[in-house]
């Protein structure tokens, strides 16, 4: 099998296929992890909006934390847990619902006392109106490149080949089904091809005459210079009413978040050379988000910015992954629709997709993520619904307008 794209999703899928005894080759246009995966905040979150995503998220946490045991190479993981914080009546209600449903789906989530929040998060000054949940399972990976490195080393260890600086330029289809991949340098015969091209997933699918229902949307974060106010051992915090996430990073604080008016960006409408480095960044968006937690987390907006980075999420119309076989082209598979959690879901999603590809049977619940589930959707509706999902990232109980 051939995987197109050496981000977290493609590498994990190839690795799990190799672990299942399949030959696997990954072709990558640039270098592995150089696009969205290398820009991620590295956060893993056990509380999710439905049972399947909860299962995938928790399985991924387990696999990241035990990476050496199953993949044979080390991976360093920070396991400080996380707080989910709400400061408005409406968001307190959301969190109460999340507590009940996530606990029902097996996640370890508990209501946090005011004292626990005040004592457990050095960079956050509680103002007393907070309702908070404590999620002890949650982890992060300090530098996203270390997960990419671990996947690459594990691929090498288990016989999966990764070809960098080698874009896929064609997908051959014979008698209606996939027969292989053309790169600028070679033809590779394959009965299964996985499109894991991140923000470019639609162009790559189009090489086989297929359509993938995702809309790329910009996402950004910043890391402050090192500051005394942040204890590097502190937990992650997500202030849901402000749509902001925070964690210790490199001695400073990382802040990222979800603006109400996000920027869609379709690489198909950009020059061929377009890469993540060309995604326009806007520090004003992050300054505004930092301002929404200015009283509680003064360091977020007050400390000098040491790094500002961004890239593309692939948003789907229902906020769920797009992963599985493409109905119109047998042999073509998709690993996409990350909706902002492709990095952290990659261990379990790659595992599930590889099981589906190698056995022909969908693991429990996975058919719900199949790319054919939306039917034909006009592009403008795809973008509108993708933007809506982005802007409502921490409002899982909000109804999808679609
Ligand atoms: C700022 C930021 C913060 C984020 N934080 C988190 C987080 O905390 N937790 C989390 O879970 N997720 C996070 N995400 C989302 C996460 O980064 C993505 O969901 C994940 O990286 C997607 O992985 P991918 O493999 O689909 O895409 P990518 O990493 O973009 O990989 C796709 C690859 O395909 C390659 N490609 C494209 N076209 C071709 C072609 N024709 N031939 C060969 N190769 C091709 C690209 O070069 C690229 O390397 C964040 C994203 C951003 C931008």
GROMACS .gro file of C-alpha atoms and ligand atoms in nm:
model
  455
    1UNK     CA    1   0.000   0.000   0.000
    2UNK     CA    2   0.103   0.361  -0.057
    3UNK     CA    3   0.027   0.655   0.171
    4UNK     CA    4   0.037   1.006   0.026
    5UNK     CA    5   0.150   1.252   0.293
    6UNK     CA    6   0.393   1.205   0.582
    7UNK     CA    7   0.207   1.396   0.849
    8UNK     CA    8   0.094   1.233   1.173
    9UNK     CA    9  -0.207   1.063   1.009
   10UNK     CA   10  -0.019   0.921   0.711
   11UNK     CA   11   0.279   0.803   0.915
   12UNK     CA   12   0.061   0.637   1.176
   13UNK     CA   13  -0.146   0.459   0.910
   14UNK     CA   14   0.168   0.335   0.732
   15UNK     CA   15   0.329   0.226   1.059
   16UNK     CA   16   0.022   0.028   1.163
   17UNK     CA   17  -0.003  -0.135   0.819
   18UNK     CA   18   0.364  -0.236   0.850
   19UNK     CA   19   0.299  -0.371   1.200
   20UNK     CA   20   0.020  -0.580   1.047
   21UNK     CA   21   0.271  -0.729   0.802
   22UNK     CA   22   0.179  -0.520   0.495
   23UNK     CA   23   0.437  -0.349   0.280
   24UNK     CA   24   0.391   0.027   0.316
   25UNK     CA   25   0.545   0.321   0.133
   26UNK     CA   26   0.482   0.685   0.223
   27UNK     CA   27   0.545   0.955  -0.036
   28UNK     CA   28   0.586   1.310   0.093
   29UNK     CA   29   0.600   1.630  -0.109
   30UNK     CA   30   0.825   1.813   0.138
   31UNK     CA   31   0.976   1.660   0.452
   32UNK     CA   32   0.788   1.447   0.705
   33UNK     CA   33   0.592   1.651   0.957
   34UNK     CA   34   0.678   1.981   0.792
   35UNK     CA   35   0.316   2.093   0.744
   36UNK     CA   36   0.026   2.088   0.997
   37UNK     CA   37   0.172   1.811   1.214
   38UNK     CA   38   0.492   2.002   1.284
   39UNK     CA   39   0.295   2.309   1.399
   40UNK     CA   40   0.054   2.138   1.638
   41UNK     CA   41   0.017   2.239   2.001
   42UNK     CA   42   0.067   1.873   2.088
   43UNK     CA   43  -0.243   1.853   2.309
   44UNK     CA   44  -0.436   1.529   2.365
   45UNK     CA   45  -0.791   1.565   2.505
   46UNK     CA   46  -0.996   1.283   2.653
   47UNK     CA   47  -1.324   1.478   2.662
   48UNK     CA   48  -1.485   1.459   2.319
   49UNK     CA   49  -1.829   1.524   2.175
   50UNK     CA   50  -1.927   1.165   2.100
   51UNK     CA   51  -1.849   0.813   2.208
   52UNK     CA   52  -1.640   0.714   1.903
   53UNK     CA   53  -1.414   1.019   1.929
   54UNK     CA   54  -1.382   0.962   2.304
   55UNK     CA   55  -1.273   0.607   2.237
   56UNK     CA   56  -1.022   0.716   1.969
   57UNK     CA   57  -0.889   1.000   2.187
   58UNK     CA   58  -0.840   0.778   2.492
   59UNK     CA   59  -0.686   0.499   2.287
   60UNK     CA   60  -0.448   0.756   2.138
   61UNK     CA   61  -0.347   0.881   2.482
   62UNK     CA   62  -0.280   0.523   2.587
   63UNK     CA   63  -0.077   0.455   2.272
   64UNK     CA   64   0.124   0.778   2.298
   65UNK     CA   65   0.206   0.709   2.662
   66UNK     CA   66   0.314   0.351   2.583
   67UNK     CA   67   0.471   0.424   2.242
   68UNK     CA   68   0.794   0.233   2.310
   69UNK     CA   69   0.599  -0.079   2.411
   70UNK     CA   70   0.415  -0.124   2.080
   71UNK     CA   71   0.626   0.077   1.834
   72UNK     CA   72   0.970  -0.007   1.972
   73UNK     CA   73   1.103   0.350   1.987
   74UNK     CA   74   1.087   0.603   2.273
   75UNK     CA   75   0.849   0.899   2.289
   76UNK     CA   76   0.851   1.157   2.565
   77UNK     CA   77   0.507   1.262   2.684
   78UNK     CA   78   0.405   1.519   2.949
   79UNK     CA   79   0.120   1.384   3.163
   80UNK     CA   80   0.002   1.678   3.375
   81UNK     CA   81  -0.376   1.641   3.316
   82UNK     CA   82  -0.598   1.930   3.216
   83UNK     CA   83  -0.864   2.166   3.344
   84UNK     CA   84  -1.171   2.257   3.139
   85UNK     CA   85  -1.291   2.594   3.266
   86UNK     CA   86  -1.621   2.776   3.208
   87UNK     CA   87  -1.701   3.130   3.327
   88UNK     CA   88  -2.049   3.183   3.185
   89UNK     CA   89  -2.378   3.016   3.278
   90UNK     CA   90  -2.415   2.877   2.927
   91UNK     CA   91  -2.067   2.723   2.924
   92UNK     CA   92  -2.104   2.589   3.277
   93UNK     CA   93  -2.404   2.402   3.138
   94UNK     CA   94  -2.193   2.270   2.847
   95UNK     CA   95  -1.932   2.140   3.087
   96UNK     CA   96  -2.190   1.974   3.309
   97UNK     CA   97  -2.323   1.793   3.003
   98UNK     CA   98  -1.968   1.701   2.899
   99UNK     CA   99  -1.899   1.565   3.247
  100UNK     CA  100  -2.203   1.340   3.238
  101UNK     CA  101  -2.158   1.212   2.884
  102UNK     CA  102  -1.778   1.171   2.891
  103UNK     CA  103  -1.793   0.983   3.219
  104UNK     CA  104  -2.059   0.760   3.061
  105UNK     CA  105  -1.819   0.690   2.773
  106UNK     CA  106  -1.543   0.585   3.013
  107UNK     CA  107  -1.329   0.901   3.039
  108UNK     CA  108  -1.187   0.992   3.379
  109UNK     CA  109  -1.340   1.339   3.429
  110UNK     CA  110  -1.431   1.497   3.759
  111UNK     CA  111  -1.567   1.826   3.882
  112UNK     CA  112  -1.276   2.033   4.017
  113UNK     CA  113  -1.315   2.235   4.335
  114UNK     CA  114  -1.227   2.605   4.345
  115UNK     CA  115  -0.931   2.518   4.567
  116UNK     CA  116  -0.808   2.256   4.321
  117UNK     CA  117  -0.819   2.505   4.035
  118UNK     CA  118  -0.658   2.783   4.240
  119UNK     CA  119  -0.384   2.556   4.370
  120UNK     CA  120  -0.327   2.350   4.058
  121UNK     CA  121  -0.264   2.607   3.787
  122UNK     CA  122   0.005   2.863   3.862
  123UNK     CA  123  -0.055   3.073   3.549
  124UNK     CA  124  -0.432   3.109   3.608
  125UNK     CA  125  -0.580   3.349   3.866
  126UNK     CA  126  -0.928   3.220   3.936
  127UNK     CA  127  -1.180   3.503   3.974
  128UNK     CA  128  -1.434   3.287   4.156
  129UNK     CA  129  -1.701   3.241   3.888
  130UNK     CA  130  -1.538   2.936   3.737
  131UNK     CA  131  -1.689   2.594   3.698
  132UNK     CA  132  -1.406   2.355   3.616
  133UNK     CA  133  -1.356   1.992   3.524
  134UNK     CA  134  -1.039   1.801   3.601
  135UNK     CA  135  -0.925   1.555   3.332
  136UNK     CA  136  -0.632   1.357   3.475
  137UNK     CA  137  -0.584   1.148   3.158
  138UNK     CA  138  -0.491   1.443   2.937
  139UNK     CA  139  -0.135   1.472   2.810
  140UNK     CA  140   0.074   1.677   2.572
  141UNK     CA  141   0.386   1.634   2.362
  142UNK     CA  142   0.615   1.933   2.415
  143UNK     CA  143   0.750   1.951   2.057
  144UNK     CA  144   0.527   1.806   1.784
  145UNK     CA  145   0.836   1.709   1.582
  146UNK     CA  146   0.914   1.445   1.845
  147UNK     CA  147   0.599   1.245   1.758
  148UNK     CA  148   0.685   1.273   1.389
  149UNK     CA  149   1.041   1.156   1.467
  150UNK     CA  150   0.905   0.863   1.668
  151UNK     CA  151   0.674   0.761   1.382
  152UNK     CA  152   0.965   0.785   1.134
  153UNK     CA  153   1.195   0.576   1.352
  154UNK     CA  154   0.921   0.319   1.409
  155UNK     CA  155   0.845   0.307   1.035
  156UNK     CA  156   1.214   0.239   0.967
  157UNK     CA  157   1.221  -0.026   1.241
  158UNK     CA  158   0.916  -0.209   1.106
  159UNK     CA  159   0.995  -0.185   0.736
  160UNK     CA  160   0.772   0.101   0.615
  161UNK     CA  161   0.951   0.323   0.361
  162UNK     CA  162   0.919   0.702   0.372
  163UNK     CA  163   1.017   0.891   0.054
  164UNK     CA  164   1.062   1.262   0.124
  165UNK     CA  165   1.070   1.544  -0.130
  166UNK     CA  166   0.875   1.318  -0.363
  167UNK     CA  167   0.526   1.449  -0.442
  168UNK     CA  168   0.252   1.223  -0.574
  169UNK     CA  169   0.158   1.362  -0.915
  170UNK     CA  170  -0.084   1.092  -1.024
  171UNK     CA  171  -0.298   0.806  -0.895
  172UNK     CA  172  -0.348   0.538  -1.157
  173UNK     CA  173  -0.688   0.378  -1.182
  174UNK     CA  174  -0.732   0.059  -1.386
  175UNK     CA  175  -1.071  -0.103  -1.450
  176UNK     CA  176  -1.227   0.140  -1.205
  177UNK     CA  177  -0.999   0.066  -0.911
  178UNK     CA  178  -0.673   0.205  -0.780
  179UNK     CA  179  -0.360   0.050  -0.930
  180UNK     CA  180  -0.079   0.270  -0.797
  181UNK     CA  181   0.079   0.610  -0.744
  182UNK     CA  182   0.296   0.816  -0.976
  183UNK     CA  183   0.557   1.042  -0.823
  184UNK     CA  184   0.794   1.271  -1.005
  185UNK     CA  185   1.054   0.993  -0.986
  186UNK     CA  186   0.875   0.658  -1.011
  187UNK     CA  187   0.556   0.454  -1.043
  188UNK     CA  188   0.458   0.248  -0.741
  189UNK     CA  189   0.201  -0.027  -0.792
  190UNK     CA  190  -0.050  -0.055  -0.506
  191UNK     CA  191  -0.400  -0.192  -0.457
  192UNK     CA  192  -0.455   0.041  -0.163
  193UNK     CA  193  -0.366   0.411  -0.165
  194UNK     CA  194  -0.430   0.634   0.135
  195UNK     CA  195  -0.479   1.005   0.077
  196UNK     CA  196  -0.337   1.163   0.394
  197UNK     CA  197  -0.233   1.490   0.233
  198UNK     CA  198  -0.367   1.722   0.505
  199UNK     CA  199  -0.467   2.060   0.362
  200UNK     CA  200  -0.399   1.917   0.012
  201UNK     CA  201  -0.624   1.614   0.056
  202UNK     CA  202  -0.876   1.737  -0.201
  203UNK     CA  203  -0.615   1.793  -0.475
  204UNK     CA  204  -0.473   1.449  -0.415
  205UNK     CA  205  -0.818   1.284  -0.426
  206UNK     CA  206  -0.885   1.468  -0.750
  207UNK     CA  207  -0.583   1.286  -0.903
  208UNK     CA  208  -0.808   0.978  -0.890
  209UNK     CA  209  -1.122   1.167  -0.987
  210UNK     CA  210  -1.259   1.159  -0.630
  211UNK     CA  211  -1.389   1.423  -0.395
  212UNK     CA  212  -1.317   1.452  -0.022
  213UNK     CA  213  -1.557   1.661   0.187
  214UNK     CA  214  -1.323   1.883   0.391
  215UNK     CA  215  -1.255   2.256   0.409
  216UNK     CA  216  -0.907   2.375   0.514
  217UNK     CA  217  -0.920   2.652   0.777
  218UNK     CA  218  -0.633   2.847   0.935
  219UNK     CA  219  -0.536   2.787   1.298
  220UNK     CA  220  -0.268   2.970   1.500
  221UNK     CA  221  -0.093   2.964   1.836
  222UNK     CA  222   0.179   3.155   2.018
  223UNK     CA  223   0.443   3.069   2.276
  224UNK     CA  224   0.563   3.341   2.512
  225UNK     CA  225   0.922   3.392   2.615
  226UNK     CA  226   1.011   3.207   2.939
  227UNK     CA  227   0.832   3.364   3.238
  228UNK     CA  228   0.851   3.299   3.612
  229UNK     CA  229   0.467   3.284   3.642
  230UNK     CA  230   0.448   2.951   3.458
  231UNK     CA  231   0.542   2.631   3.635
  232UNK     CA  232   0.658   2.390   3.360
  233UNK     CA  233   0.483   2.108   3.545
  234UNK     CA  234   0.144   2.283   3.529
  235UNK     CA  235  -0.157   2.120   3.366
  236UNK     CA  236  -0.316   2.218   3.036
  237UNK     CA  237  -0.611   2.460   3.062
  238UNK     CA  238  -0.895   2.514   2.820
  239UNK     CA  239  -1.117   2.816   2.889
  240UNK     CA  240  -1.416   2.705   2.688
  241UNK     CA  241  -1.619   3.027   2.689
  242UNK     CA  242  -1.318   3.211   2.541
  243UNK     CA  243  -1.234   2.919   2.308
  244UNK     CA  244  -0.874   2.940   2.433
  245UNK     CA  245  -0.626   2.668   2.526
  246UNK     CA  246  -0.311   2.714   2.734
  247UNK     CA  247  -0.018   2.503   2.845
  248UNK     CA  248   0.340   2.543   2.965
  249UNK     CA  249   0.587   2.551   2.675
  250UNK     CA  250   0.965   2.602   2.670
  251UNK     CA  251   0.957   2.784   3.005
  252UNK     CA  252   0.680   3.016   2.883
  253UNK     CA  253   0.310   2.976   2.807
  254UNK     CA  254   0.145   2.850   2.490
  255UNK     CA  255  -0.186   3.008   2.390
  256UNK     CA  256  -0.402   2.909   2.099
  257UNK     CA  257  -0.767   2.941   2.024
  258UNK     CA  258  -1.062   2.955   1.793
  259UNK     CA  259  -1.177   3.289   1.657
  260UNK     CA  260  -1.545   3.342   1.577
  261UNK     CA  261  -1.461   3.453   1.221
  262UNK     CA  262  -1.207   3.195   1.102
  263UNK     CA  263  -1.014   3.214   0.774
  264UNK     CA  264  -1.085   2.943   0.513
  265UNK     CA  265  -0.790   2.878   0.283
  266UNK     CA  266  -0.814   2.635  -0.006
  267UNK     CA  267  -0.469   2.536  -0.139
  268UNK     CA  268  -0.638   2.448  -0.471
  269UNK     CA  269  -0.680   2.821  -0.526
  270UNK     CA  270  -0.315   2.894  -0.441
  271UNK     CA  271  -0.001   2.861  -0.654
  272UNK     CA  272   0.142   2.507  -0.684
  273UNK     CA  273   0.428   2.596  -0.451
  274UNK     CA  274   0.188   2.692  -0.167
  275UNK     CA  275   0.294   2.541   0.167
  276UNK     CA  276   0.215   2.595   0.533
  277UNK     CA  277   0.485   2.862   0.541
  278UNK     CA  278   0.260   3.070   0.314
  279UNK     CA  279  -0.045   3.059   0.545
  280UNK     CA  280  -0.091   3.424   0.645
  281UNK     CA  281  -0.054   3.467   1.020
  282UNK     CA  282  -0.237   3.733   1.222
  283UNK     CA  283  -0.113   3.797   1.573
  284UNK     CA  284  -0.415   4.023   1.628
  285UNK     CA  285  -0.639   3.714   1.643
  286UNK     CA  286  -0.431   3.566   1.926
  287UNK     CA  287  -0.403   3.902   2.106
  288UNK     CA  288  -0.784   3.925   2.102
  289UNK     CA  289  -0.816   3.570   2.238
  290UNK     CA  290  -0.554   3.644   2.507
  291UNK     CA  291  -0.755   3.953   2.597
  292UNK     CA  292  -1.057   3.737   2.672
  293UNK     CA  293  -0.859   3.569   2.951
  294UNK     CA  294  -0.658   3.881   3.037
  295UNK     CA  295  -0.780   3.902   3.398
  296UNK     CA  296  -0.714   3.538   3.474
  297UNK     CA  297  -0.401   3.479   3.266
  298UNK     CA  298  -0.223   3.814   3.239
  299UNK     CA  299   0.095   3.651   3.114
  300UNK     CA  300  -0.086   3.528   2.799
  301UNK     CA  301  -0.115   3.878   2.661
  302UNK     CA  302   0.157   4.050   2.860
  303UNK     CA  303   0.471   3.847   2.801
  304UNK     CA  304   0.682   3.886   2.485
  305UNK     CA  305   0.597   3.643   2.206
  306UNK     CA  306   0.882   3.402   2.133
  307UNK     CA  307   0.706   3.203   1.861
  308UNK     CA  308   0.392   3.252   1.653
  309UNK     CA  309   0.296   2.968   1.422
  310UNK     CA  310  -0.001   2.840   1.228
  311UNK     CA  311  -0.124   2.604   0.963
  312UNK     CA  312  -0.437   2.442   0.826
  313UNK     CA  313  -0.703   2.231   0.993
  314UNK     CA  314  -0.912   2.013   0.763
  315UNK     CA  315  -1.267   2.082   0.885
  316UNK     CA  316  -1.553   1.851   0.793
  317UNK     CA  317  -1.924   1.943   0.776
  318UNK     CA  318  -2.007   1.750   1.096
  319UNK     CA  319  -1.685   1.810   1.289
  320UNK     CA  320  -1.586   1.443   1.273
  321UNK     CA  321  -1.293   1.272   1.101
  322UNK     CA  322  -1.318   1.175   0.736
  323UNK     CA  323  -1.149   0.836   0.733
  324UNK     CA  324  -1.218   0.523   0.534
  325UNK     CA  325  -1.274   0.406   0.177
  326UNK     CA  326  -1.371   0.651  -0.096
  327UNK     CA  327  -1.690   0.504  -0.244
  328UNK     CA  328  -1.640   0.610  -0.606
  329UNK     CA  329  -1.281   0.475  -0.639
  330UNK     CA  330  -1.227   0.128  -0.486
  331UNK     CA  331  -0.880   0.101  -0.333
  332UNK     CA  332  -0.860   0.472  -0.248
  333UNK     CA  333  -0.872   0.554   0.124
  334UNK     CA  334  -0.874   0.885   0.310
  335UNK     CA  335  -0.726   0.984   0.646
  336UNK     CA  336  -0.839   1.342   0.699
  337UNK     CA  337  -1.106   1.571   0.841
  338UNK     CA  338  -0.889   1.623   1.146
  339UNK     CA  339  -1.103   1.911   1.275
  340UNK     CA  340  -0.808   2.021   1.485
  341UNK     CA  341  -0.732   1.692   1.653
  342UNK     CA  342  -0.548   1.491   1.388
  343UNK     CA  343  -0.218   1.506   1.571
  344UNK     CA  344  -0.354   1.369   1.896
  345UNK     CA  345  -0.588   1.117   1.733
  346UNK     CA  346  -0.326   0.986   1.495
  347UNK     CA  347  -0.215   0.684   1.700
  348UNK     CA  348  -0.564   0.535   1.725
  349UNK     CA  349  -0.699   0.661   1.393
  350UNK     CA  350  -0.397   0.519   1.206
  351UNK     CA  351  -0.442   0.192   1.393
  352UNK     CA  352  -0.813   0.170   1.308
  353UNK     CA  353  -0.767   0.266   0.944
  354UNK     CA  354  -0.483   0.017   0.901
  355UNK     CA  355  -0.701  -0.258   1.049
  356UNK     CA  356  -0.979  -0.164   0.806
  357UNK     CA  357  -0.740  -0.166   0.506
  358UNK     CA  358  -0.560  -0.487   0.596
  359UNK     CA  359  -0.862  -0.695   0.704
  360UNK     CA  360  -1.134  -0.539   0.490
  361UNK     CA  361  -1.355  -0.506   0.799
  362UNK     CA  362  -1.429  -0.170   0.959
  363UNK     CA  363  -1.336  -0.163   1.329
  364UNK     CA  364  -1.627  -0.092   1.559
  365UNK     CA  365  -1.796   0.239   1.481
  366UNK     CA  366  -1.553   0.346   1.210
  367UNK     CA  367  -1.808   0.338   0.927
  368UNK     CA  368  -1.954   0.652   1.089
  369UNK     CA  369  -1.641   0.835   0.969
  370UNK     CA  370  -1.651   0.710   0.609
  371UNK     CA  371  -1.596   0.980   0.347
  372UNK     CA  372  -1.916   0.894   0.157
  373UNK     CA  373  -2.147   0.991   0.445
  374UNK     CA  374  -2.230   1.343   0.327
  375UNK     CA  375  -2.332   1.270  -0.032
  376UNK     CA  376  -2.270   1.547  -0.282
  377UNK     CA  377  -2.218   1.883  -0.109
  378UNK     CA  378  -2.156   2.208  -0.296
  379UNK     CA  379  -1.822   2.373  -0.206
  380UNK     CA  380  -1.978   2.681  -0.050
  381UNK     CA  381  -2.186   2.468   0.187
  382UNK     CA  382  -1.879   2.261   0.273
  383UNK     CA  383  -1.687   2.576   0.366
  384UNK     CA  384  -1.979   2.730   0.557
  385UNK     CA  385  -2.028   2.417   0.765
  386UNK     CA  386  -1.652   2.371   0.819
  387UNK     CA  387  -1.621   2.728   0.943
  388UNK     CA  388  -1.917   2.677   1.172
  389UNK     CA  389  -1.752   2.369   1.324
  390UNK     CA  390  -1.431   2.564   1.378
  391UNK     CA  391  -1.604   2.859   1.545
  392UNK     CA  392  -1.795   2.619   1.777
  393UNK     CA  393  -1.495   2.404   1.866
  394UNK     CA  394  -1.565   2.396   2.239
  395UNK     CA  395  -1.945   2.390   2.205
  396UNK     CA  396  -1.999   2.021   2.139
  397UNK     CA  397  -2.358   2.039   2.252
  398UNK     CA  398  -2.440   2.311   2.001
  399UNK     CA  399  -2.646   2.176   1.712
  400UNK     CA  400  -2.475   2.138   1.374
  401UNK     CA  401  -2.666   2.373   1.143
  402UNK     CA  402  -2.631   2.135   0.848
  403LIG     C1  403  -0.126   2.571   1.506
  403LIG     C2  404  -0.187   2.434   1.512
  403LIG     C3  405  -0.207   2.374   1.635
  403LIG     C4  406  -0.264   2.246   1.641
  403LIG     N1  407  -0.275   2.184   1.762
  403LIG     C5  408  -0.319   2.057   1.769
  403LIG     C6  409  -0.323   1.988   1.893
  403LIG     O1  410  -0.286   2.040   1.997
  403LIG     N2  411  -0.372   1.861   1.894
  403LIG     C7  412  -0.412   1.799   1.780
  403LIG     O2  413  -0.454   1.685   1.785
  403LIG     N3  414  -0.408   1.861   1.661
  403LIG     C8  415  -0.362   1.988   1.652
  403LIG     N4  416  -0.358   2.053   1.533
  403LIG     C9  417  -0.409   1.982   1.415
  403LIG    C10  418  -0.307   1.884   1.366
  403LIG     O3  419  -0.186   1.953   1.340
  403LIG    C11  420  -0.358   1.818   1.240
  403LIG     O4  421  -0.485   1.762   1.265
  403LIG    C12  422  -0.267   1.705   1.197
  403LIG     O5  423  -0.134   1.747   1.198
  403LIG    C13  424  -0.309   1.660   1.061
  403LIG     O6  425  -0.217   1.564   1.017
  403LIG     P1  426  -0.212   1.525   0.867
  403LIG     O7  427  -0.118   1.412   0.859
  403LIG     O8  428  -0.351   1.507   0.816
  403LIG     O9  429  -0.160   1.658   0.791
  403LIG     P2  430  -0.015   1.718   0.764
  403LIG    O10  431   0.072   1.713   0.883
  403LIG    O11  432  -0.035   1.851   0.698
  403LIG    O12  433   0.046   1.616   0.660
  403LIG    C14  434   0.001   1.607   0.528
  403LIG    C15  435   0.123   1.590   0.441
  403LIG    O13  436   0.084   1.564   0.306
  403LIG    C16  437   0.183   1.618   0.224
  403LIG     N5  438   0.133   1.628   0.088
  403LIG    C17  439   0.043   1.714   0.037
  403LIG     N6  440   0.027   1.694  -0.094
  403LIG    C18  441   0.109   1.591  -0.129
  403LIG    C19  442   0.138   1.525  -0.251
  403LIG     N7  443   0.079   1.558  -0.367
  403LIG     N8  444   0.228   1.424  -0.249
  403LIG    C20  445   0.291   1.389  -0.135
  403LIG     N9  446   0.268   1.450  -0.016
  403LIG    C21  447   0.176   1.549  -0.015
  403LIG    C22  448   0.215   1.750   0.288
  403LIG    O14  449   0.339   1.802   0.245
  403LIG    C23  450   0.210   1.713   0.436
  403LIG    O15  451   0.339   1.687   0.488
  403LIG    C24  452  -0.302   2.180   1.522
  403LIG    C25  453  -0.283   2.240   1.399
  403LIG    C26  454  -0.226   2.367   1.393
  403LIG    C27  455  -0.207   2.431   1.259
   0.00000   0.00000   0.00000
